[in-house]
XYZ file of C-alpha atoms in Angstrom:
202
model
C 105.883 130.487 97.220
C 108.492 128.040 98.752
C 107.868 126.012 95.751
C 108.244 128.442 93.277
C 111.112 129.450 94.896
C 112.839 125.871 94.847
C 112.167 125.201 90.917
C 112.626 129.039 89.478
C 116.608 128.484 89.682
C 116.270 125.720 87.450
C 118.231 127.131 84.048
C 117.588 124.499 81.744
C 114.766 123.847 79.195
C 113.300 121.111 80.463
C 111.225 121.022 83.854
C 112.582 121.066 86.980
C 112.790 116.927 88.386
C 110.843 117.856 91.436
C 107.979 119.407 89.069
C 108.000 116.375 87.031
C 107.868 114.617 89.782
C 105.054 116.772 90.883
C 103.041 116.590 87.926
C 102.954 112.509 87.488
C 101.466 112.592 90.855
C 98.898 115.274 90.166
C 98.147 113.642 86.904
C 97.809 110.471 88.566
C 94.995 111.760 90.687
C 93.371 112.786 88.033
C 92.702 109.374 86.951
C 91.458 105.786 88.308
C 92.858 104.345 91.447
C 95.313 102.026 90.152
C 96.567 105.020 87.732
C 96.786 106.877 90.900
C 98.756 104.227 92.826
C 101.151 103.720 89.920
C 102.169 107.572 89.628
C 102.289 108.408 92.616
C 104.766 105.236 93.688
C 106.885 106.542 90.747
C 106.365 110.356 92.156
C 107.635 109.248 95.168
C 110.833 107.619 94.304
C 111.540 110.800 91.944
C 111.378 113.294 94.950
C 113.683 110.785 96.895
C 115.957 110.792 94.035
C 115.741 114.317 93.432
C 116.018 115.656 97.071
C 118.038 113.462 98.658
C 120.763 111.913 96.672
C 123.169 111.416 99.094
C 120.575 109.724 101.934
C 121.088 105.945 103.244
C 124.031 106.045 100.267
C 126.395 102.398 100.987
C 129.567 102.547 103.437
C 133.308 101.671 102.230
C 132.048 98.117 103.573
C 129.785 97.139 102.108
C 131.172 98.450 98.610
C 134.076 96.308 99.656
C 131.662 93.464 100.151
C 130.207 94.175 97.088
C 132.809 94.131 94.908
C 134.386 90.950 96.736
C 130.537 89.282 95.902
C 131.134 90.361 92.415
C 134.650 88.609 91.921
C 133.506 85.239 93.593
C 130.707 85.392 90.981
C 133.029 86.427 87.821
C 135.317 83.281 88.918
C 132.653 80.778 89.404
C 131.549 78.023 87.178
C 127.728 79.613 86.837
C 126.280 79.808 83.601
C 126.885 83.244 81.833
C 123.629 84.899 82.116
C 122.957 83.685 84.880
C 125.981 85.781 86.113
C 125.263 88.664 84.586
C 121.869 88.457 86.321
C 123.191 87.953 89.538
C 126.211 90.427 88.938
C 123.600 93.294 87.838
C 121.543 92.738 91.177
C 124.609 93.257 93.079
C 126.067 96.095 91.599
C 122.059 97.547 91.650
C 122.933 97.413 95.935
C 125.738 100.616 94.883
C 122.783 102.628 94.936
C 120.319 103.106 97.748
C 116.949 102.121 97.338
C 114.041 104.345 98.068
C 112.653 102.314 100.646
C 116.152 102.557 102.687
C 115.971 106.688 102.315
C 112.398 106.402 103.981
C 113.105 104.136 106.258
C 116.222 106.392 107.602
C 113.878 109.328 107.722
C 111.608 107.097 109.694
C 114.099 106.005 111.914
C 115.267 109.951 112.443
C 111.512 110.538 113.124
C 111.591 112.762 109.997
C 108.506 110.948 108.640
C 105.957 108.737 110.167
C 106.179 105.283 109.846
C 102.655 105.018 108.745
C 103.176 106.142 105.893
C 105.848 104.812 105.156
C 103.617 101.368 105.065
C 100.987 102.993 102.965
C 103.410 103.813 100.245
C 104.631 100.530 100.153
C 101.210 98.622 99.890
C 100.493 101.469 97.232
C 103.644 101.091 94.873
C 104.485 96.923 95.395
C 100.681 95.815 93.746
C 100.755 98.938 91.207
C 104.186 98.260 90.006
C 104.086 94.992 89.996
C 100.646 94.355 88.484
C 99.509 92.565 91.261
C 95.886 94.002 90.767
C 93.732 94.765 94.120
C 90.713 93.607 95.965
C 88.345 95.872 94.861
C 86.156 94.515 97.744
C 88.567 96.129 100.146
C 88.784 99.505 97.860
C 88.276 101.747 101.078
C 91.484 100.569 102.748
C 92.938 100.575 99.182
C 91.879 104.238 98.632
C 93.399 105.154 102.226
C 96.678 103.952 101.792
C 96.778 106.092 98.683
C 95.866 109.375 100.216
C 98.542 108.337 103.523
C 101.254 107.813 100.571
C 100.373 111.354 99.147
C 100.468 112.531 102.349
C 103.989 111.020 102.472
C 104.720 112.530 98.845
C 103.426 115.972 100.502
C 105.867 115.947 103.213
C 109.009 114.991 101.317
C 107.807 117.859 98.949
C 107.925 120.169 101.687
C 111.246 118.908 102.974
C 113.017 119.754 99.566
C 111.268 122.985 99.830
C 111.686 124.088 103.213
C 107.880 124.713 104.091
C 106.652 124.756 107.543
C 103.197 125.602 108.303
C 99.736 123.712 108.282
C 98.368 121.729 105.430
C 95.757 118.932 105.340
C 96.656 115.430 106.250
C 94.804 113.372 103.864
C 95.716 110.422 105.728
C 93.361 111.180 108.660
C 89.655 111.025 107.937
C 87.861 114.395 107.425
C 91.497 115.370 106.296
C 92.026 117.977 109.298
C 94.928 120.626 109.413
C 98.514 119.655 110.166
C 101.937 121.370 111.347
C 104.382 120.424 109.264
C 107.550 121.584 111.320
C 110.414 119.208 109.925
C 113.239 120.740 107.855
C 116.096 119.356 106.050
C 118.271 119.951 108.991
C 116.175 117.023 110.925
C 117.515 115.047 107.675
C 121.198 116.224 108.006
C 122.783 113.570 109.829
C 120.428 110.771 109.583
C 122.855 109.330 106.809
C 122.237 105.858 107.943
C 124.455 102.907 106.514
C 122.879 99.931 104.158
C 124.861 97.739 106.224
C 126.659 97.250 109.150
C 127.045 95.207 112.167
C 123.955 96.799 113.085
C 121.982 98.546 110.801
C 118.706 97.543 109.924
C 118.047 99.755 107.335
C 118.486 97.400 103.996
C 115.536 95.199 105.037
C 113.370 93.679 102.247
């Protein structure tokens, strides 16, 4: 209902981001593990994206420091390309990343860091066609089902559900309170970088 609720408002013709979102990682399911792993690293970035825009966004110094790393660049005597390669990297940092929006949530104790992990050792090999061990497919398989479990919970943050639902990342996949809400989110805007921060690890 919550989710039906969330997407219905959508007014134009295409689907709703979250739902697409939704669907790559139910499709993904439906297929092989690496499939799986793939589409649901991408699902997860989408509901970052989608739900929280704004999260882990850069302060007014580090844009500063951006734009300063940009110059020195423009003026130097690198080779062309190259600069353009290095310029497009830094101008990429404008935008957070979707590991700094999870790891602000984690930090918040919106998520748990657990799965967190598991999402990254699902999305780095899948996206990056680093293959797997496919002697070590049950630890494979159960960082997948923690990272939906992640992609569950950010689902039901955008949503605003609270109540139980099963915690595939726990063997025999028992029943679960979910009781965060965006309001545990509100506030957690956590900086990139600062004197500080931690968060742009990686």
């Amino acid at each position: 209902t919550k989710y039906l609720e969330y997407v219905i408002t959508h007014q134009k013709p295409e689907c709703h981001p979250l739902s697409e979102s939704v669907h790559l990682a139910v499709e993904g399911d439906a297929g092989s593990v690496d499939v799986g792993m793939l589409a649901l690293g991408v699902a997860v970035e989408g509901v970052l994206k989608t739900g929280f825009p704004k999260l882990a966004a850069p302060d007014a110094f580090l844009l500063e420091q951006i734009d300063a790393a940009c110059k020195l660049v423009t003026e130097s005597l690198l080779d062309g390309s190259f600069k353009d390669r290095v310029s497009g990297a830094l101008k990429a940092m404008r935008a957070s990343r979707a590991k700094d929006k999870l790891l602000a949530m984690q930090k918040a104790g919106v998520i748990r860091p657990e799965l967190v992990r598991a999402w990254e050792n699902t999305r780095h090999p899948s996206v990056h066609a680093d293959g797997f061990d496919k002697a070590a497919i049950e630890k494979i398989y159960r960082n997948y089902q923690s990272a939906l479990t992640l992609f569950n919970e950010l689902v039901f943050l955008v949503i605003g559900y609270t109540g139980q639902y099963s915690d595939f990342s726990v063997v025999g996949w028992p029943l679960r309170t979910f009781e965060k809400t965006m309001k545990d989110v509100e506030g957690v805007q956590e900086l990139l970088v600062g004197p500080n921060s931690k968060t742009h690890e990686g």
